[in-house]
mmCIF file of C-alpha atoms in Angstrom:
data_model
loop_
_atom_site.group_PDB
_atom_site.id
_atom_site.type_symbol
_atom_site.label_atom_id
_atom_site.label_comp_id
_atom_site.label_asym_id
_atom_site.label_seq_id
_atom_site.Cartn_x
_atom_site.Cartn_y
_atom_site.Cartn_z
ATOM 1 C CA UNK A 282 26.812 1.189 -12.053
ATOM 2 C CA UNK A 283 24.463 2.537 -9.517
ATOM 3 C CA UNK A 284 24.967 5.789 -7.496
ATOM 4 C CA UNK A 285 26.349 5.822 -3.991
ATOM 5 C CA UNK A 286 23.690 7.282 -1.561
ATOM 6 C CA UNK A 287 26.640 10.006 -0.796
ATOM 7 C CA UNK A 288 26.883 10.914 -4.922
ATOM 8 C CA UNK A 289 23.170 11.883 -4.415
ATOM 9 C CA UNK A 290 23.494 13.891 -1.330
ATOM 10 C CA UNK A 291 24.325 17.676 -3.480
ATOM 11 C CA UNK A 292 21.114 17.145 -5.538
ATOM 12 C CA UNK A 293 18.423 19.688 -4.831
ATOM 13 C CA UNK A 294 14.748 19.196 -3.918
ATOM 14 C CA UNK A 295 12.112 18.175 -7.100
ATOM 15 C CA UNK A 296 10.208 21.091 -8.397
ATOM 16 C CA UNK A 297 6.839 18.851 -7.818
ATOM 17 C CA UNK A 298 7.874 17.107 -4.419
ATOM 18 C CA UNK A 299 5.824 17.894 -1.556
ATOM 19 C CA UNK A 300 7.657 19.277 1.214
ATOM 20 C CA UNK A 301 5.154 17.736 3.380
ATOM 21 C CA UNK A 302 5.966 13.580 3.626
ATOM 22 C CA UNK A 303 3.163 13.414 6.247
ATOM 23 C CA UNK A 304 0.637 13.884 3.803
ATOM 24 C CA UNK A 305 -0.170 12.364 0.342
ATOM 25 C CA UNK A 306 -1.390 14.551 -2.623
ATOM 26 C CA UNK A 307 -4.361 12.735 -2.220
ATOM 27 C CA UNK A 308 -4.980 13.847 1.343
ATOM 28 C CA UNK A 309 -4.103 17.307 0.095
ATOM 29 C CA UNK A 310 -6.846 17.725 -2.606
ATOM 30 C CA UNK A 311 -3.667 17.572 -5.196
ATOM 31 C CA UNK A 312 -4.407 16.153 -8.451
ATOM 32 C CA UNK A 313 -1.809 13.295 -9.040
ATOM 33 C CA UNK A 314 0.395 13.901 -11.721
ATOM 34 C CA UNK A 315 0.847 9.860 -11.933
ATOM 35 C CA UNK A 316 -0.845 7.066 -12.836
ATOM 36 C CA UNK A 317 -4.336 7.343 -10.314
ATOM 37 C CA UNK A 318 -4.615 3.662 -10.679
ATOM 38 C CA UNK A 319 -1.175 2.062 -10.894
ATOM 39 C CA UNK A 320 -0.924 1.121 -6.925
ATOM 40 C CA UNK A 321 -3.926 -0.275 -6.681
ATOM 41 C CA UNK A 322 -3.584 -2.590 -9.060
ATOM 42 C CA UNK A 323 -0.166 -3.917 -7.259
ATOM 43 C CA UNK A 324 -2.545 -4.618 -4.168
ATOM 44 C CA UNK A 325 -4.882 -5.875 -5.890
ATOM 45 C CA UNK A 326 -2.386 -8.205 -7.336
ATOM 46 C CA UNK A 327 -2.409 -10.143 -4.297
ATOM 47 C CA UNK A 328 -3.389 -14.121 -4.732
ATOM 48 C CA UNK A 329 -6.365 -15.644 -2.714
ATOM 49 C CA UNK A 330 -4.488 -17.735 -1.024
ATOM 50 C CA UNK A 331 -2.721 -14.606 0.786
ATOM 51 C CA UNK A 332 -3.419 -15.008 4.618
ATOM 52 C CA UNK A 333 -5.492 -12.020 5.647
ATOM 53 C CA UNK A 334 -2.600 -10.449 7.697
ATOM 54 C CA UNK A 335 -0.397 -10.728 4.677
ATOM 55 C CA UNK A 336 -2.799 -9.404 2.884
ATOM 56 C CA UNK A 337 -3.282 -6.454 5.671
ATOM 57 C CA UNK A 338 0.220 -5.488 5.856
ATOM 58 C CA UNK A 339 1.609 -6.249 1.770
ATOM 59 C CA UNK A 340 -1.177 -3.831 0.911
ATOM 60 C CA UNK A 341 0.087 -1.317 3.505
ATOM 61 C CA UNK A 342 3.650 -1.562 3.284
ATOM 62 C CA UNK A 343 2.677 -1.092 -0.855
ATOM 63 C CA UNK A 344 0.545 1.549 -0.882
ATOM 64 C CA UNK A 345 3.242 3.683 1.938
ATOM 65 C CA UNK A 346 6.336 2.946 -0.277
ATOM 66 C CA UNK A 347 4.191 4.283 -3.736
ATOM 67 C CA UNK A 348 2.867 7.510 -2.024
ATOM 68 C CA UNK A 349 6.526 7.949 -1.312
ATOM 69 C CA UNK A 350 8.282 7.625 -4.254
ATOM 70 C CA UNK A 351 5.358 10.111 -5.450
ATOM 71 C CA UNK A 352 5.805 12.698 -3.105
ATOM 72 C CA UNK A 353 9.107 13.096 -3.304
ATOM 73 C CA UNK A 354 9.383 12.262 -6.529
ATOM 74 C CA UNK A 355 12.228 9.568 -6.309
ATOM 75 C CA UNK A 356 14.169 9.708 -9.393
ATOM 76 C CA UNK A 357 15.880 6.099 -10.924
ATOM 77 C CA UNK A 358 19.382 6.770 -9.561
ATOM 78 C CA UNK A 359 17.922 7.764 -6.172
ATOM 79 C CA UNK A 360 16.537 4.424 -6.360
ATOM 80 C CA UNK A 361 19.385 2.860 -7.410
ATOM 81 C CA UNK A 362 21.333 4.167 -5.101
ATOM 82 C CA UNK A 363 18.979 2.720 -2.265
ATOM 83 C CA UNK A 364 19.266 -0.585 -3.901
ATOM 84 C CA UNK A 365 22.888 -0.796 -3.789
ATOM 85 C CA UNK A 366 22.912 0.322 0.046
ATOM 86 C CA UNK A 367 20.782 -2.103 0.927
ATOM 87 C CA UNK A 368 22.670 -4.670 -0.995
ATOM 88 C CA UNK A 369 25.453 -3.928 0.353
ATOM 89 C CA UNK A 370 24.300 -3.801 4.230
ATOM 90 C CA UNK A 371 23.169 -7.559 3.204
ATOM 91 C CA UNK A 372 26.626 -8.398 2.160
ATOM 92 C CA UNK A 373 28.109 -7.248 5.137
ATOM 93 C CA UNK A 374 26.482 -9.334 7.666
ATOM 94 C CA UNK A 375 27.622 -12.198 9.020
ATOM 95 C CA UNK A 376 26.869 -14.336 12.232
ATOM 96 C CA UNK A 377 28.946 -11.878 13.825
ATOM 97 C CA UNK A 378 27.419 -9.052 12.877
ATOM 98 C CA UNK A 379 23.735 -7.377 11.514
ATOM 99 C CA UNK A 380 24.422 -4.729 8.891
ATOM 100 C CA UNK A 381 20.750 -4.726 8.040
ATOM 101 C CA UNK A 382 19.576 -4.717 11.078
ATOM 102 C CA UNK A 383 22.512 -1.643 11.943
ATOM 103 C CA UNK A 384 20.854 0.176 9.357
ATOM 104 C CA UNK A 385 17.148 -0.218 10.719
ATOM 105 C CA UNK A 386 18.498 0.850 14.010
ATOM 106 C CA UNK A 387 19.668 4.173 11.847
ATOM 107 C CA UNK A 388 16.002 4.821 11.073
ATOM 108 C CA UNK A 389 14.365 4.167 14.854
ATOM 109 C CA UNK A 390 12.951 1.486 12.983
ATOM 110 C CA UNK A 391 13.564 -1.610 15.496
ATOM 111 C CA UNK A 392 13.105 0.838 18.474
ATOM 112 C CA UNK A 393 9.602 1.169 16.661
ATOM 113 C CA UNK A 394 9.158 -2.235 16.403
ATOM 114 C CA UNK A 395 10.176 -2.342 19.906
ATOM 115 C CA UNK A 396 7.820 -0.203 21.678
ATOM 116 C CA UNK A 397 4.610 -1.404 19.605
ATOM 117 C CA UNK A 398 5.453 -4.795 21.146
ATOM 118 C CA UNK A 399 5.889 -3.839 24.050
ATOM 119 C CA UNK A 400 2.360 -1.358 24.261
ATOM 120 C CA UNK A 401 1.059 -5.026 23.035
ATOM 121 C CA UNK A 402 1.753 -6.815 26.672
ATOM 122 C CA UNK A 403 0.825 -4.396 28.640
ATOM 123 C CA UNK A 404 -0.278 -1.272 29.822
ATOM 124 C CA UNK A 405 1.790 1.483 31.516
ATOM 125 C CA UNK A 406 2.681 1.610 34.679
ATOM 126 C CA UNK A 407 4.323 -1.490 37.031
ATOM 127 C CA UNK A 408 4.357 -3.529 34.321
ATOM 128 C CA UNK A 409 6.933 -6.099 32.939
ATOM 129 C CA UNK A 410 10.320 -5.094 32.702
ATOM 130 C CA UNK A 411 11.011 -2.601 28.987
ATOM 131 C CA UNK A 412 12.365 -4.177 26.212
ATOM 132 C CA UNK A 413 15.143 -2.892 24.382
ATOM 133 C CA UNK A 414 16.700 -3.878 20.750
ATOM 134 C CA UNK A 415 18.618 -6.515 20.155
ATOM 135 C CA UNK A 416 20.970 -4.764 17.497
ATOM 136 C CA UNK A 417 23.275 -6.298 15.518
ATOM 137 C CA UNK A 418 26.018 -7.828 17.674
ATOM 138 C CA UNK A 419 24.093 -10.501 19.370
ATOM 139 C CA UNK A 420 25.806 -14.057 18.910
ATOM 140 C CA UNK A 421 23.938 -17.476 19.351
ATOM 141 C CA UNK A 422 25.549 -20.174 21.824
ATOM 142 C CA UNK A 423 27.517 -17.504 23.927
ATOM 143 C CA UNK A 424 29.100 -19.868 26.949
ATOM 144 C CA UNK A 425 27.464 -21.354 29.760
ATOM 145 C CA UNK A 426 28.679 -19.873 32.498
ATOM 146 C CA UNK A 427 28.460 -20.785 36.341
ATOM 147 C CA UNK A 428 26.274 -18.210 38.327
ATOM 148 C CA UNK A 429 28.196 -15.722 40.358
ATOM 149 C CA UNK A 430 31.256 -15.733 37.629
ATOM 150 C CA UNK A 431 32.559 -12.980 35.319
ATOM 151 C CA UNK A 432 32.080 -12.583 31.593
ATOM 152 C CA UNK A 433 34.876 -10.792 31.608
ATOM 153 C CA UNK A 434 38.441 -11.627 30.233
ATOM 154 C CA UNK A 435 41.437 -9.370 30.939
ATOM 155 C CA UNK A 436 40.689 -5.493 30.987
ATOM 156 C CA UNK A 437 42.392 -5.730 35.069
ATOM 157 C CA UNK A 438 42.108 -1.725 35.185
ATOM 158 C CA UNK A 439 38.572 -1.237 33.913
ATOM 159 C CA UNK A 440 35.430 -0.572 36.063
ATOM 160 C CA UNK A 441 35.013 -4.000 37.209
ATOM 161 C CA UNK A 442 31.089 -4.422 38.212
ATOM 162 C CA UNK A 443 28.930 -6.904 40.395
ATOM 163 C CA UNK A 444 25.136 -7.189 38.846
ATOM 164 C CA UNK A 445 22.174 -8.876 40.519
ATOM 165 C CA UNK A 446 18.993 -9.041 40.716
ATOM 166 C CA UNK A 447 15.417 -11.768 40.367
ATOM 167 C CA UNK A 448 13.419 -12.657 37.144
ATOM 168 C CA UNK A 449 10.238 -12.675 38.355
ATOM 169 C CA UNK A 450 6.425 -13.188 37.063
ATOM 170 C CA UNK A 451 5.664 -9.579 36.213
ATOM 171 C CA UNK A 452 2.122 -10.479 37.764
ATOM 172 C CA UNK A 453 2.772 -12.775 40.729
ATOM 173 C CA UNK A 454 6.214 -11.303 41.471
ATOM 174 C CA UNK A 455 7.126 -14.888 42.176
ATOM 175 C CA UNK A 456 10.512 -16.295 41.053
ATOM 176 C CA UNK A 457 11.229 -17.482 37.592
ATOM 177 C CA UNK A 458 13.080 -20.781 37.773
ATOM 178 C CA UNK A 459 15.182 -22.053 34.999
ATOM 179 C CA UNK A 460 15.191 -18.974 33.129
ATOM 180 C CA UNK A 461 18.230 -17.994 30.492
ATOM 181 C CA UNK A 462 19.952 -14.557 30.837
ATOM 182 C CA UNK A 463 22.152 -14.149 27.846
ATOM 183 C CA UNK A 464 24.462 -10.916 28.451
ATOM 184 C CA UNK A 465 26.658 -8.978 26.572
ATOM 185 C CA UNK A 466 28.596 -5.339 26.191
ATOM 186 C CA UNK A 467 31.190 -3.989 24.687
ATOM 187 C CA UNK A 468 34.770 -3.573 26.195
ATOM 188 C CA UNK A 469 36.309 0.015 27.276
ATOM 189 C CA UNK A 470 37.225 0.676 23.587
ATOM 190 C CA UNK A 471 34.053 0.266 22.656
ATOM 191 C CA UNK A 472 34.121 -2.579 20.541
ATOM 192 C CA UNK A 473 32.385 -5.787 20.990
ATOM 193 C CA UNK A 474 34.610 -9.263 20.509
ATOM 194 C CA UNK A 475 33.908 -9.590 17.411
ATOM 195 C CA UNK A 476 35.166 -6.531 16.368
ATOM 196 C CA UNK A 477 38.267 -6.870 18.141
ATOM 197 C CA UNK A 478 40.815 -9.344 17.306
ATOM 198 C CA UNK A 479 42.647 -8.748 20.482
ATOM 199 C CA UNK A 480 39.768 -9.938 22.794
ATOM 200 C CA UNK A 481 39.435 -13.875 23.112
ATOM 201 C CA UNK A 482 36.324 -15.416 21.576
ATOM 202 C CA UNK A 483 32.943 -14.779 23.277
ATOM 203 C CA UNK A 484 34.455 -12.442 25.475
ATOM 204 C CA UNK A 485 32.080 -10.098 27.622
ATOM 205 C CA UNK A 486 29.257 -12.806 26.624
ATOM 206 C CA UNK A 487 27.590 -15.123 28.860
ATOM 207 C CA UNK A 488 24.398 -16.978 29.287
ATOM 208 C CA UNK A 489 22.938 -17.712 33.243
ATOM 209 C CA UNK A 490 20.116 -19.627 34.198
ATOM 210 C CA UNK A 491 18.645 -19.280 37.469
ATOM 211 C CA UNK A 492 17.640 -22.010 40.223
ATOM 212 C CA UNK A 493 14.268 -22.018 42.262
ATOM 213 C CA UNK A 494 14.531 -18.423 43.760
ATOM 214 C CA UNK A 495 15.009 -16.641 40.376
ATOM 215 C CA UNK A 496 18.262 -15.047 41.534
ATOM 216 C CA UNK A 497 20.988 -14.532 39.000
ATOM 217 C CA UNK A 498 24.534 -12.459 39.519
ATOM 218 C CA UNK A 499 27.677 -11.855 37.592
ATOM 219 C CA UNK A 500 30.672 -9.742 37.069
ATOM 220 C CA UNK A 501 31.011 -7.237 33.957
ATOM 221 C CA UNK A 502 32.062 -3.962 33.185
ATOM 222 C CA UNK A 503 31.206 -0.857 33.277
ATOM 223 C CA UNK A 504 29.666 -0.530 30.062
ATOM 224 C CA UNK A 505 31.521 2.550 27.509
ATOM 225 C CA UNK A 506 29.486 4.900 25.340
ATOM 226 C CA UNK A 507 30.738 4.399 21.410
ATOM 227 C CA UNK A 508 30.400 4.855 17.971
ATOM 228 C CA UNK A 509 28.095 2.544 16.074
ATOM 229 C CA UNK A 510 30.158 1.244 12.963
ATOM 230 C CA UNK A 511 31.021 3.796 10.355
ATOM 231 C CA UNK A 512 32.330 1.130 7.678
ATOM 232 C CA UNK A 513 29.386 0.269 6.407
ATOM 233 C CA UNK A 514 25.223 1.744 4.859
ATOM 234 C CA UNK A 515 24.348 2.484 8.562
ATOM 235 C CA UNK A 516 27.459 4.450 9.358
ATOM 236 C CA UNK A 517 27.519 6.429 5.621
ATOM 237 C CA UNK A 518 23.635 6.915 6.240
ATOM 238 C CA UNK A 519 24.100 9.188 9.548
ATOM 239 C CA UNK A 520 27.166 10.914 7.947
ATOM 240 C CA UNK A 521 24.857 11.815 5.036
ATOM 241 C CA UNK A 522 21.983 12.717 7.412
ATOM 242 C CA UNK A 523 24.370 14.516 9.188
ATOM 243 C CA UNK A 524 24.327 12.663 12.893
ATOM 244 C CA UNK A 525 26.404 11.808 15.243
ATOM 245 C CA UNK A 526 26.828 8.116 15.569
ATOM 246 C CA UNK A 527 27.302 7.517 19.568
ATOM 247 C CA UNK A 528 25.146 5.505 21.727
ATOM 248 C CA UNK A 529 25.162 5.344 25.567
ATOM 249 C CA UNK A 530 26.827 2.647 27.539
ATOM 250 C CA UNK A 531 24.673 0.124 28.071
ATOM 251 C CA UNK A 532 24.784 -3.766 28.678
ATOM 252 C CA UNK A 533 22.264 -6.209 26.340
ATOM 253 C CA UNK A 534 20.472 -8.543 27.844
ATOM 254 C CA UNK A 535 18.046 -11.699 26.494
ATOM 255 C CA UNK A 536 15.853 -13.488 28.782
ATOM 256 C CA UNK A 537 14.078 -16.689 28.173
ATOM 257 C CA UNK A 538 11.853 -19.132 30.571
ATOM 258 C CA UNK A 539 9.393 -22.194 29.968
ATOM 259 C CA UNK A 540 6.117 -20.795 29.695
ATOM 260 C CA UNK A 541 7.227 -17.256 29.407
ATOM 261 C CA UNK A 542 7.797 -14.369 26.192
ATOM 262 C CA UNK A 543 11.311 -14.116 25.704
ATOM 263 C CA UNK A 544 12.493 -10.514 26.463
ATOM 264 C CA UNK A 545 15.080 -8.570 24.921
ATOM 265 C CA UNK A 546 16.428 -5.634 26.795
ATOM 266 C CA UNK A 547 18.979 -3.158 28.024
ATOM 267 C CA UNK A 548 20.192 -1.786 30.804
ATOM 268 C CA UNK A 549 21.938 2.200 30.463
ATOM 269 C CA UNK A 550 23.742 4.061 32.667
ATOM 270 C CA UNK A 551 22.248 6.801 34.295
ATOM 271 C CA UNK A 552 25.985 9.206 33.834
ATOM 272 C CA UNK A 553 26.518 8.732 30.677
ATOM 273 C CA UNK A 554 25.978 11.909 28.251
ATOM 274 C CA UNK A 555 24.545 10.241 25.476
ATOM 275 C CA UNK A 556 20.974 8.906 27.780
ATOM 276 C CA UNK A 557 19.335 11.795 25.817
ATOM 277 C CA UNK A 558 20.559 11.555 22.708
ATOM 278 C CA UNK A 559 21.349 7.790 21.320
ATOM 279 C CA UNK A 560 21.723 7.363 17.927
ATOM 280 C CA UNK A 561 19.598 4.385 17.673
ATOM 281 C CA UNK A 562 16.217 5.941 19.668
ATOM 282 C CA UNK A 563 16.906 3.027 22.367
ATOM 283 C CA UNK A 564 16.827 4.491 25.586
ATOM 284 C CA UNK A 565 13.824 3.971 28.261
ATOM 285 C CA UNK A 566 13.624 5.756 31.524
ATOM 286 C CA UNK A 567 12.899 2.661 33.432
ATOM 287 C CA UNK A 568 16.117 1.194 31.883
ATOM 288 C CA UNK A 569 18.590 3.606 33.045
ATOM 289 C CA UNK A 570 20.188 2.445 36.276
ATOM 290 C CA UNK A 571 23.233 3.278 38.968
ATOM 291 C CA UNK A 572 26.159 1.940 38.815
ATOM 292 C CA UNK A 573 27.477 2.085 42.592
ATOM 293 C CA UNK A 574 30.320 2.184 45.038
ATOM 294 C CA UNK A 575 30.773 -1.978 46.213
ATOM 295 C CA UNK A 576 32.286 -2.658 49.239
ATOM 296 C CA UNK A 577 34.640 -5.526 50.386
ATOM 297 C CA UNK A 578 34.794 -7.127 47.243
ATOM 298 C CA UNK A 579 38.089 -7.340 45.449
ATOM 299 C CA UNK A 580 36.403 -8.428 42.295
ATOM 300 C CA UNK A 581 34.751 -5.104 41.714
ATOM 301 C CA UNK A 582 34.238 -1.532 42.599
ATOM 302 C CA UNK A 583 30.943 -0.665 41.897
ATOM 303 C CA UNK A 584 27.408 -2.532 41.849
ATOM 304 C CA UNK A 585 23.862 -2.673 40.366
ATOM 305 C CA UNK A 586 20.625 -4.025 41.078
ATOM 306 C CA UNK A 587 18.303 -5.139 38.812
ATOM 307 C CA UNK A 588 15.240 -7.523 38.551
ATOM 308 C CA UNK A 589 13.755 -8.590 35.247
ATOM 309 C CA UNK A 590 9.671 -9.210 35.248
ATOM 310 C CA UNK A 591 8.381 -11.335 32.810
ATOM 311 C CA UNK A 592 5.159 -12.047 31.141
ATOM 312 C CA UNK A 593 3.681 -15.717 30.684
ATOM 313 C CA UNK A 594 3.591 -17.055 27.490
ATOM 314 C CA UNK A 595 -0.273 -16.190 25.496
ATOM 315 C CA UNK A 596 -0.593 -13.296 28.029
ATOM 316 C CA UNK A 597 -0.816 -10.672 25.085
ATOM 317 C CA UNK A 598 -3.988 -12.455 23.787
ATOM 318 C CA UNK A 599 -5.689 -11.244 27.065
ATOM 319 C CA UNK A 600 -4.647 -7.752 26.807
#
């Protein structure tokens, strides 16, 4: 049976691992103690008919993973144990939920992933609007709903909240007609619908599309700060790395128009403790936003504005 990452976690340090995982033995004038030739010949494995940016990032990802299991010396039930956890994370997810994709969050992997795509459209400055991750409790075909209407179902005490904004070209600043806003947060508790068999289906979900002047508004909550999911890899992975598991409150958002790069994003809130210090790497400055005092509306207390910018569709291949 293979080791639990957690079983592992009292072993001490290998006599030849190098404390430095920023540099290979190679790169420190080290002679290898393994095989000189073994990863090359895994690249070099690769078939002809490998398109070249297979062949670019197979032979990448390859070489990385070798010169770490060499400087650190990963031992079989270390490996093992690995396995299992991503196994298991596989197991776990569902249409509901992204165990995998939880656990990639864990490393700052997807908020990686994130910003190189980003750095791709554009350059800093006024810009299109930051992306965000998607993380793992997006659902496909939340409901229609009319514009102007709530996402929310019960929750009558919470911080009821009025959002609006434009999706605009991020060039022309001109309104973005027929675009999709899919939303979605957690509740108070901190759970998402999903997790919560006491919230009705697709609850705090919605999808919006705009009409000619790009406008789009709705009623939420206040989004909560909470706990990422300690039941599974991800969650047994930050114990073992000893981290906290809380991320900010924020609200998800995924934007798609004809003729446009579909954006995935988040919006934080600028009180919340956790801005500096989310558990997932997520947060971007130009993200964070006020929630504020509304006034004669009896469907919510506090306000935010927010307009989305866009980039048209091939724009990246001009950068």
């Amino acid at each position: 049976m293979a080791p639990d990452l957690e079983a592992l976690s009292g072993l001490k340090p290998t006599m030849h691992a190098e404390p430095n995982v920023n540099k290979s033995a190679k790169a420190l004038g080290n002679p290898s103690r393994f095989d000189p030739t073994f990863t090359q010949g895994v690249i070099n494995a690769i078939g002809p008919q490998a398109t070249p940016r297979v062949r670019q990032v197979m032979s990448s990802l390859i070489q990385h993973i070798h010169d770490f299991a060499r400087e650190n010396e990963i031992t079989l039930d270390e490996w093992m144990a690995a396995v299992k956890m991503m196994n298991q994370a596989g197991q776990m997810s569902t249409d509901r939920r992204n165990e995998g994709q939880l656990l990639c969050d864990v490393f700052g992997l997807e908020s990686l992933i994130d910003e190189i795509t980003y750095k791709q459209l554009t350059n800093a400055g006024s810009g299109p609007t930051a992306s965000a991750i998607l993380g793992p409790f997006w659902r496909r075909d939340a409901p229609r709903r009319p514009m102007g209407s709530s996402i929310v179902h019960g929750f009558k005490n919470a911080d009821h909240t009025y959002i609006a904004g434009r999706i605009v070209d991020y060039q022309t600043r001109e309104p973005i007609e027929a675009a999709e806003l899919d939303v979605w947060h957690t509740a108070p508790n901190g759970l998402y619908e999903q997790q919560d068999e006491r919230q009705v289906d697709m609850n705090l979900r919605g999808r919006f599309v705009t009409g000619k002047d790009g406008r789009y508004d709705f009623y939420c909550l206040r989004p909560s700060s909470y706990p990422i999911p300690s039941d599974g890899p991800a969650g047994r992975l930050l114990k073992l790395m000893d981290r906290h598991p809380m991320r900010p409150g924020h609200i998800h958002f995924l934007l798609s128009a004809p003729g446009y790069q579909t954006l995935v994003t988040q919006i934080f809130d600028r009180r919340d403790k956790y801005l500096q210090d989310d558990s997932v790497f997520a947060v971007k400055d130009s993200l964070i936003v006020d929630f504020v005092p509304r006034k004669n509306d009896p469907k919510a207390a506090l306000e935010v504005k927010f307009d989305f910018r866009l980039v048209r569709s091939g724009e990246t291949d001009k950068q």
